[in-house]
Amino acid sequence: MSELTKMKVAGARDALRAGEVTSVELTEACLSAIEEAGALNAYVHKTPESALEQARAADARIKAGDAPAMCGIPMGIKDLFCTRGVASQAASRILEGFRPEYESTVTGQLFDAGAVMLGKLNMDEFAMGSSNETSTYGNAVNPWRRGNDDAQLTPGGSSGGSAAAVAADLCLAATGTDTGGSIRQPAAFTGITGIKPTYGRCSRWGIVAFASSLDQAGPMTKDVRDAAIVLQAMCGHDPKDSTSADLPVPDFEAMLTGDIRGKTIGIPKEYRLDGMPDEIEQLWADGTAMLKDAGAKIVDISLPHAKYALPTYYVVAPAEASSNLARYDGVRYGYRAKLEQGDGITEMYEKTRAEGFGHEVQRRVMIGTYVLSAGFYDAYYNKARKVRTLIKRDFEEAFAAGVEAILTPATPSAAFGLGEVTDEDPVQMYLNDVFTVTVNLAGLPGIAVPAGVDRTGLPLGLQLIGRPWEEGDLLNTAYALEQAAGFVAKPEKWW
Amino acid sequence: MLDLTYDAPKPKIIAGAKHDWELVIGMEVHAQVSSKAKLFSGASTAFGAEPNSNVAFVDAAMPGMLPVINEFCVEQAVRTGLGLKAEINLTSAFDRKNYFYPDLPQGYQISQLYQPIVGEGEVLVELGEGVARKVRIERIHIEQDAGKSIHDMDPHMSFVDLNRTGVALMEIVSRPDIRSPEEAAAYIAKLRQILRYLGTCDGNMQNGNLRADVNVSICLPGAYEKYQETQDFSHLGTRCEIKNMNSMRFIQQAIEVEAKRQIAIVEAGGSVDQETRLYDPDKGETRSMRSKEEAHDYRYFPDPDLLPLEIEQAWVDEIGASLPELPDEKKARFIKDFGLTDYDASVLTAEVESAAYFEAVAEGRDGKMAANWVINELFGRLKKEDHDITQSPVSPAQLGGIIDLIAKGDISGKIAKDVFEIVYSEGGDPADIVEKKGMKQVTDTGAIEAAVDEVIAANPAQVEKAKQNPKLAGWFVGQVMKATGGKANPKAVNEIVSAKLGL
């Protein structure tokens, strides 16, 4: 593996500006790393030609002295983002052959800033999954393996391809999206950093919708500084998204002082789950100690409705998804089933959706349809909305009491084996999101930072949850944690 | 508003085999908002464009596309609400109504179920002089229209045109206050008139820009009054909804046949099923579209892509201050200020353009005379060519000029009609035309006297007869008018003839 691909965004930016490296060199290095990494199945559509074209244009801009931070940085883009002229399928068969004629706001901003797209990254179908196993392309594979066996592990999901690509140095950074933990869980499983910003910080325009009130884009990077740089380029107000916030975006990178003296960090007691592995407990305790050593004030807090977050999420998200996915009907674009003589529109819908959607997507569409049905709406959807309000209020009360960030584990375990959590018991899979979904339900920013390894050498992550719109402050706290944890391990190349 | 008092009309009674029955009707009117762009996209709303040419990515429900509310459509809905004297809800919200159909690309219609933008209002529906029904409006909400499915272009395929997809509609929901087919038609007509005055819907029913779902039920006399007292719907019969009607004539026919159908069922000991029906004007019957059991479960829920719609009272007030004079007020003012009959005032205010035309003509002139000329001559002539007032070749100034010539005594009413015809077909200034064509009426008594003398001298026998029978003076007047080519002032001729004959 070329040393160039190991570069981080900040370092590459500086080297590009200093003329020590060109974007074409970086891009070519990444492209050949991608070629070698077929076993990871991280990229599902590669775009080497347009990548080199973008790289050449970026080099020209850098030469001309017009180089925004992202200029010339090779990135991977999650398949959920619509990218003009490039297959954008949300890892679903139902979008087979779909090439949008438009560019999502987030990728458009990145490309305007000079970022280079290497290709589209694997993910769970429609971002529904925690292991990347629901992808129509087959799962991506975690570059990490346990120290004691060769079993293939999940990179997490839904942004599993993004996580694998960043961890294996198949790009300098990647985009992800996070509806219930889809950035933070895979980041934790692969030893990288992932931030889900405040709901409304990044435009959702042009990102295939899963659950509109929860979906947020965010960067997946090799460290916190890179997260600050890439997030800066991704976010901002977009009049094309009515839920996008018209707020100024501060200079996140400039806020990374590492000084968190006097900051109040809350430790929520409800996150201490029965049967949680000791290693996770230990990691959390270690993280708490690190922040304390860095001068933060640690307080115990209570988020009493956190225990309802997972069931609430699994009502709200499928409800929205069942409606958002109604447009995939075989009428206008994407996959349409072959029809028999005499089949009408109903058969076309049924066959197209039965063949075009995978099991997990079908399951969630059915759950969502059920919870919105006449007679069940109040018992499920409406109740979930009310509980969601209470969950949000828990956080508001903690922040009002002076808490500035909340520290929790990112996941209840390290990466698990592919095929280990089976389709028969979806709740087992859903439990992966237990620490992350509350953040989406409350619309808050959350970041996962690698902070240690388990006994088999797999990375483990901690999550910091911040106040709304305080990503800069949150990144700085994460930066301090990153410094203290000193996690620098990389997966050993086996692919 | 100027006070005009009305009596409520009697409900229509339909005689069944066993009882007399009354009708109870409520309407949901879908009015296309007059706006150049769609409700949630910038695509054009122009009618008659090439299929699928006015379609934005969001209208076609491409992946990742998001709706953004068109503020002008909101303003139009507020204006409509104010025009119907309704409460405006400063906070409203959009909900998704989910169902599958090829001309509904999103798989849901964005509508307002739980929190509509407009609340309760009312419409005064006149049904002849001094008789009117006050129809209560329950709510108005804004929503997206669907596209058009075309099933008869190919034996195996259906085609979809998305031009209409996402166009803004206002759904105006009435209470069940309408009591006869005629009232139903009059209600639509009145609503259409108000919307056109407001400029919020062009009211074009043929293009489907105004269409109605009609809820019909029957009840025994006396039951409706119980409902009115209690607002308890159980006093009323089970209703059926007749969908998507865009002709006032068909609406009346459909109500009539639907009521008879329900009466027959109930009198035979059966019960009416609540269902959605369609009217077939060729067969003159309604038929079931889907029953309650088959009814869609629309799974309404708040649209997470749109924040609640918050508007400010100051903005509502601003819109309120810009409202035009509405039909009821205008009619009352025409009656009061111009001394018009109720009928003439109704005719003139039917369309805002007619009313404006009339006012321009009547300005500084005799109102009744202006009304007569506008209604009888101009409207009559326009109707012959199937034109409306906006296509009139005669301007208010020209018509006013003709009336002025009559008032000055320059031309008679009869000559005026000739002048009108010339102005209508050739144009020109009426005074010039009269001057150039020598149509001016002769008021010079000397000339008239000479003409009278001539006729008297030429007809001694008639003179004798007239002296016996003064009614024959008219014959002399006619002869004089003939001799002067109709230009003599008839009043002057009359007087001189009478004087010369010594009558």
CSV table of N, CA and C in Angstrom, one decimal, chain A residues 8-10 13 68-70 73 75 109-110 113 172-174 183 192-197 201-202 217-236 249-258 446-449 470-480 482:
chain,number,residue,atom,x,y,z
A,8,LYS,N,-3.8,11.9,5.7
A,8,LYS,CA,-5.0,12.4,6.2
A,8,LYS,C,-5.4,13.6,5.4
A,9,VAL,N,-6.6,14.1,5.6
A,9,VAL,CA,-7.0,15.2,4.8
A,9,VAL,C,-6.2,16.5,5.1
A,10,ALA,N,-6.0,16.7,6.4
A,10,ALA,CA,-5.2,17.9,6.8
A,10,ALA,C,-3.8,17.9,6.2
A,13,ARG,N,-3.9,18.2,2.4
A,13,ARG,CA,-4.2,19.6,2.1
A,13,ARG,C,-2.9,20.5,2.1
A,68,PRO,N,-9.5,25.7,-1.9
A,68,PRO,CA,-10.2,25.4,-0.7
A,68,PRO,C,-9.6,24.2,0.0
A,69,ALA,N,-9.9,24.0,1.3
A,69,ALA,CA,-9.3,22.9,2.0
A,69,ALA,C,-9.5,21.5,1.4
A,70,MET,N,-10.7,21.3,0.7
A,70,MET,CA,-10.9,20.0,0.2
A,70,MET,C,-10.4,19.8,-1.2
A,73,ILE,N,-8.6,16.5,-2.7
A,73,ILE,CA,-8.7,15.4,-1.7
A,73,ILE,C,-9.5,14.2,-2.3
A,75,MET,N,-11.9,11.2,-2.3
A,75,MET,CA,-12.9,10.8,-1.4
A,75,MET,C,-13.8,9.6,-1.9
A,109,GLN,N,-21.3,20.5,-3.0
A,109,GLN,CA,-20.5,21.4,-2.3
A,109,GLN,C,-19.0,20.8,-2.2
A,110,LEU,N,-18.9,19.5,-2.0
A,110,LEU,CA,-17.6,18.9,-1.9
A,110,LEU,C,-16.8,19.1,-3.2
A,113,ALA,N,-15.7,22.5,-3.9
A,113,ALA,CA,-14.5,22.8,-3.2
A,113,ALA,C,-13.3,22.1,-3.7
A,172,LEU,N,-9.1,9.2,1.3
A,172,LEU,CA,-8.6,10.0,2.4
A,172,LEU,C,-9.8,10.2,3.4
A,173,ALA,N,-11.0,10.3,2.9
A,173,ALA,CA,-12.2,10.5,3.7
A,173,ALA,C,-13.4,10.0,2.9
A,174,ALA,N,-14.5,9.8,3.6
A,174,ALA,CA,-15.7,9.4,2.9
A,174,ALA,C,-16.9,10.1,3.5
A,183,ILE,N,-23.4,6.3,10.8
A,183,ILE,CA,-22.0,6.8,10.7
A,183,ILE,C,-21.2,6.3,11.9
A,192,ILE,N,-12.2,4.4,13.1
A,192,ILE,CA,-12.1,5.7,12.5
A,192,ILE,C,-13.1,6.7,13.2
A,193,THR,N,-13.1,7.9,12.8
A,193,THR,CA,-13.9,8.9,13.4
A,193,THR,C,-15.1,9.2,12.5
A,194,GLY,N,-16.3,9.3,13.1
A,194,GLY,CA,-17.5,9.7,12.3
A,194,GLY,C,-18.4,10.6,13.1
A,195,ILE,N,-18.8,11.7,12.4
A,195,ILE,CA,-19.7,12.6,13.1
A,195,ILE,C,-21.0,12.7,12.4
A,196,LYS,N,-22.1,12.7,13.1
A,196,LYS,CA,-23.4,13.0,12.6
A,196,LYS,C,-23.7,14.4,13.2
A,197,PRO,N,-23.8,15.4,12.3
A,197,PRO,CA,-24.1,16.7,12.8
A,197,PRO,C,-25.5,16.9,13.3
A,201,ARG,N,-28.1,20.5,9.7
A,201,ARG,CA,-26.8,21.1,9.5
A,201,ARG,C,-26.4,20.8,8.0
A,202,CYS,N,-26.6,19.6,7.6
A,202,CYS,CA,-26.3,19.2,6.2
A,202,CYS,C,-27.6,19.1,5.4
A,217,ALA,N,-26.4,13.7,6.8
A,217,ALA,CA,-25.1,13.3,6.3
A,217,ALA,C,-24.0,13.7,7.2
A,218,GLY,N,-22.8,13.1,7.1
A,218,GLY,CA,-21.7,13.5,7.9
A,218,GLY,C,-20.4,12.9,7.3
A,219,PRO,N,-19.3,13.3,7.7
A,219,PRO,CA,-18.0,12.8,7.2
A,219,PRO,C,-17.5,11.6,8.0
A,220,MET,N,-16.8,10.7,7.4
A,220,MET,CA,-16.1,9.6,8.1
A,220,MET,C,-14.6,9.7,7.7
A,221,THR,N,-13.8,9.9,8.7
A,221,THR,CA,-12.5,10.3,8.5
A,221,THR,C,-11.5,9.6,9.4
A,222,LYS,N,-10.2,9.8,9.1
A,222,LYS,CA,-9.2,9.1,9.9
A,222,LYS,C,-8.9,9.8,11.2
A,223,ASP,N,-9.3,11.0,11.4
A,223,ASP,CA,-9.2,11.6,12.8
A,223,ASP,C,-10.2,12.8,12.9
A,224,VAL,N,-10.1,13.4,14.1
A,224,VAL,CA,-11.1,14.4,14.4
A,224,VAL,C,-10.9,15.7,13.6
A,225,ARG,N,-9.6,16.0,13.4
A,225,ARG,CA,-9.3,17.2,12.6
A,225,ARG,C,-9.9,17.1,11.2
A,226,ASP,N,-9.7,15.9,10.6
A,226,ASP,CA,-10.3,15.7,9.3
A,226,ASP,C,-11.8,15.8,9.3
A,227,ALA,N,-12.4,15.3,10.3
A,227,ALA,CA,-13.8,15.4,10.5
A,227,ALA,C,-14.3,16.8,10.4
A,228,ALA,N,-13.5,17.7,11.1
A,228,ALA,CA,-13.8,19.1,11.2
A,228,ALA,C,-13.7,19.7,9.8
A,229,ILE,N,-12.7,19.3,9.1
A,229,ILE,CA,-12.4,19.9,7.7
A,229,ILE,C,-13.5,19.5,6.7
A,230,VAL,N,-13.8,18.2,6.7
A,230,VAL,CA,-14.7,17.7,5.7
A,230,VAL,C,-16.1,18.1,6.1
A,231,LEU,N,-16.5,18.1,7.4
A,231,LEU,CA,-17.8,18.6,7.8
A,231,LEU,C,-18.1,20.0,7.3
A,232,GLN,N,-17.0,20.8,7.5
A,232,GLN,CA,-17.1,22.2,7.1
A,232,GLN,C,-17.5,22.4,5.6
A,233,ALA,N,-17.0,21.5,4.8
A,233,ALA,CA,-17.3,21.6,3.4
A,233,ALA,C,-18.7,21.0,3.0
A,234,MET,N,-19.2,20.1,3.9
A,234,MET,CA,-20.4,19.4,3.6
A,234,MET,C,-21.6,20.2,4.0
A,235,CYS,N,-21.5,21.0,5.1
A,235,CYS,CA,-22.7,21.5,5.7
A,235,CYS,C,-23.0,22.9,5.3
A,236,GLY,N,-24.1,23.5,5.8
A,236,GLY,CA,-24.5,24.8,5.4
A,236,GLY,C,-26.0,24.8,4.9
A,249,VAL,N,-22.1,28.8,9.7
A,249,VAL,CA,-21.2,27.7,10.0
A,249,VAL,C,-19.9,28.2,10.5
A,250,PRO,N,-19.5,27.9,11.7
A,250,PRO,CA,-18.2,28.4,12.3
A,250,PRO,C,-17.1,27.6,11.6
A,251,ASP,N,-15.9,28.1,11.9
A,251,ASP,CA,-14.7,27.4,11.4
A,251,ASP,C,-14.3,26.3,12.4
A,252,PHE,N,-14.8,25.1,12.0
A,252,PHE,CA,-14.7,24.0,13.0
A,252,PHE,C,-13.2,23.7,13.3
A,253,GLU,N,-12.4,23.7,12.3
A,253,GLU,CA,-11.0,23.3,12.5
A,253,GLU,C,-10.3,24.3,13.5
A,254,ALA,N,-10.7,25.5,13.4
A,254,ALA,CA,-10.0,26.6,14.2
A,254,ALA,C,-10.4,26.4,15.7
A,255,MET,N,-11.5,25.6,15.9
A,255,MET,CA,-12.0,25.4,17.3
A,255,MET,C,-11.3,24.3,18.0
A,256,LEU,N,-10.4,23.6,17.2
A,256,LEU,CA,-9.7,22.4,17.8
A,256,LEU,C,-8.5,22.8,18.6
A,257,THR,N,-8.7,23.2,19.9
A,257,THR,CA,-7.6,23.6,20.7
A,257,THR,C,-7.2,22.5,21.6
A,258,GLY,N,-8.1,21.6,21.8
A,258,GLY,CA,-7.8,20.5,22.8
A,258,GLY,C,-8.0,20.9,24.2
A,446,GLY,N,-23.6,14.0,17.2
A,446,GLY,CA,-22.9,13.0,17.9
A,446,GLY,C,-21.7,12.5,17.1
A,447,ILE,N,-20.6,12.2,17.9
A,447,ILE,CA,-19.4,11.8,17.2
A,447,ILE,C,-18.9,10.5,17.8
A,448,ALA,N,-18.4,9.6,17.0
A,448,ALA,CA,-17.7,8.4,17.5
A,448,ALA,C,-16.2,8.6,17.2
A,449,VAL,N,-15.5,8.3,18.3
A,449,VAL,CA,-14.0,8.4,18.3
A,449,VAL,C,-13.4,7.1,18.7
A,470,GLU,N,-23.7,22.9,18.1
A,470,GLU,CA,-22.4,23.1,18.7
A,470,GLU,C,-21.4,22.1,18.3
A,471,GLU,N,-21.4,21.8,17.0
A,471,GLU,CA,-20.5,20.8,16.4
A,471,GLU,C,-19.0,21.2,16.7
A,472,GLY,N,-18.7,22.5,16.6
A,472,GLY,CA,-17.4,22.9,16.8
A,472,GLY,C,-16.9,22.6,18.2
A,473,ASP,N,-17.7,22.8,19.2
A,473,ASP,CA,-17.4,22.5,20.6
A,473,ASP,C,-17.3,21.0,20.8
A,474,LEU,N,-18.2,20.3,20.1
A,474,LEU,CA,-18.2,18.8,20.2
A,474,LEU,C,-16.9,18.2,19.6
A,475,LEU,N,-16.5,18.8,18.5
A,475,LEU,CA,-15.3,18.3,17.8
A,475,LEU,C,-14.1,18.6,18.7
A,476,ASN,N,-14.1,19.7,19.4
A,476,ASN,CA,-13.0,20.0,20.2
A,476,ASN,C,-12.9,19.0,21.4
A,477,THR,N,-14.0,18.7,22.0
A,477,THR,CA,-14.0,17.7,23.1
A,477,THR,C,-13.6,16.4,22.5
A,478,ALA,N,-14.0,16.0,21.3
A,478,ALA,CA,-13.6,14.7,20.7
A,478,ALA,C,-12.1,14.8,20.5
A,479,TYR,N,-11.6,15.9,20.1
A,479,TYR,CA,-10.2,16.1,19.8
A,479,TYR,C,-9.4,15.8,21.0
A,480,ALA,N,-9.9,16.4,22.2
A,480,ALA,CA,-9.2,16.2,23.4
A,480,ALA,C,-9.2,14.7,23.8
A,482,GLU,N,-9.5,12.2,21.7
A,482,GLU,CA,-8.6,11.5,20.7
A,482,GLU,C,-7.1,11.6,21.2
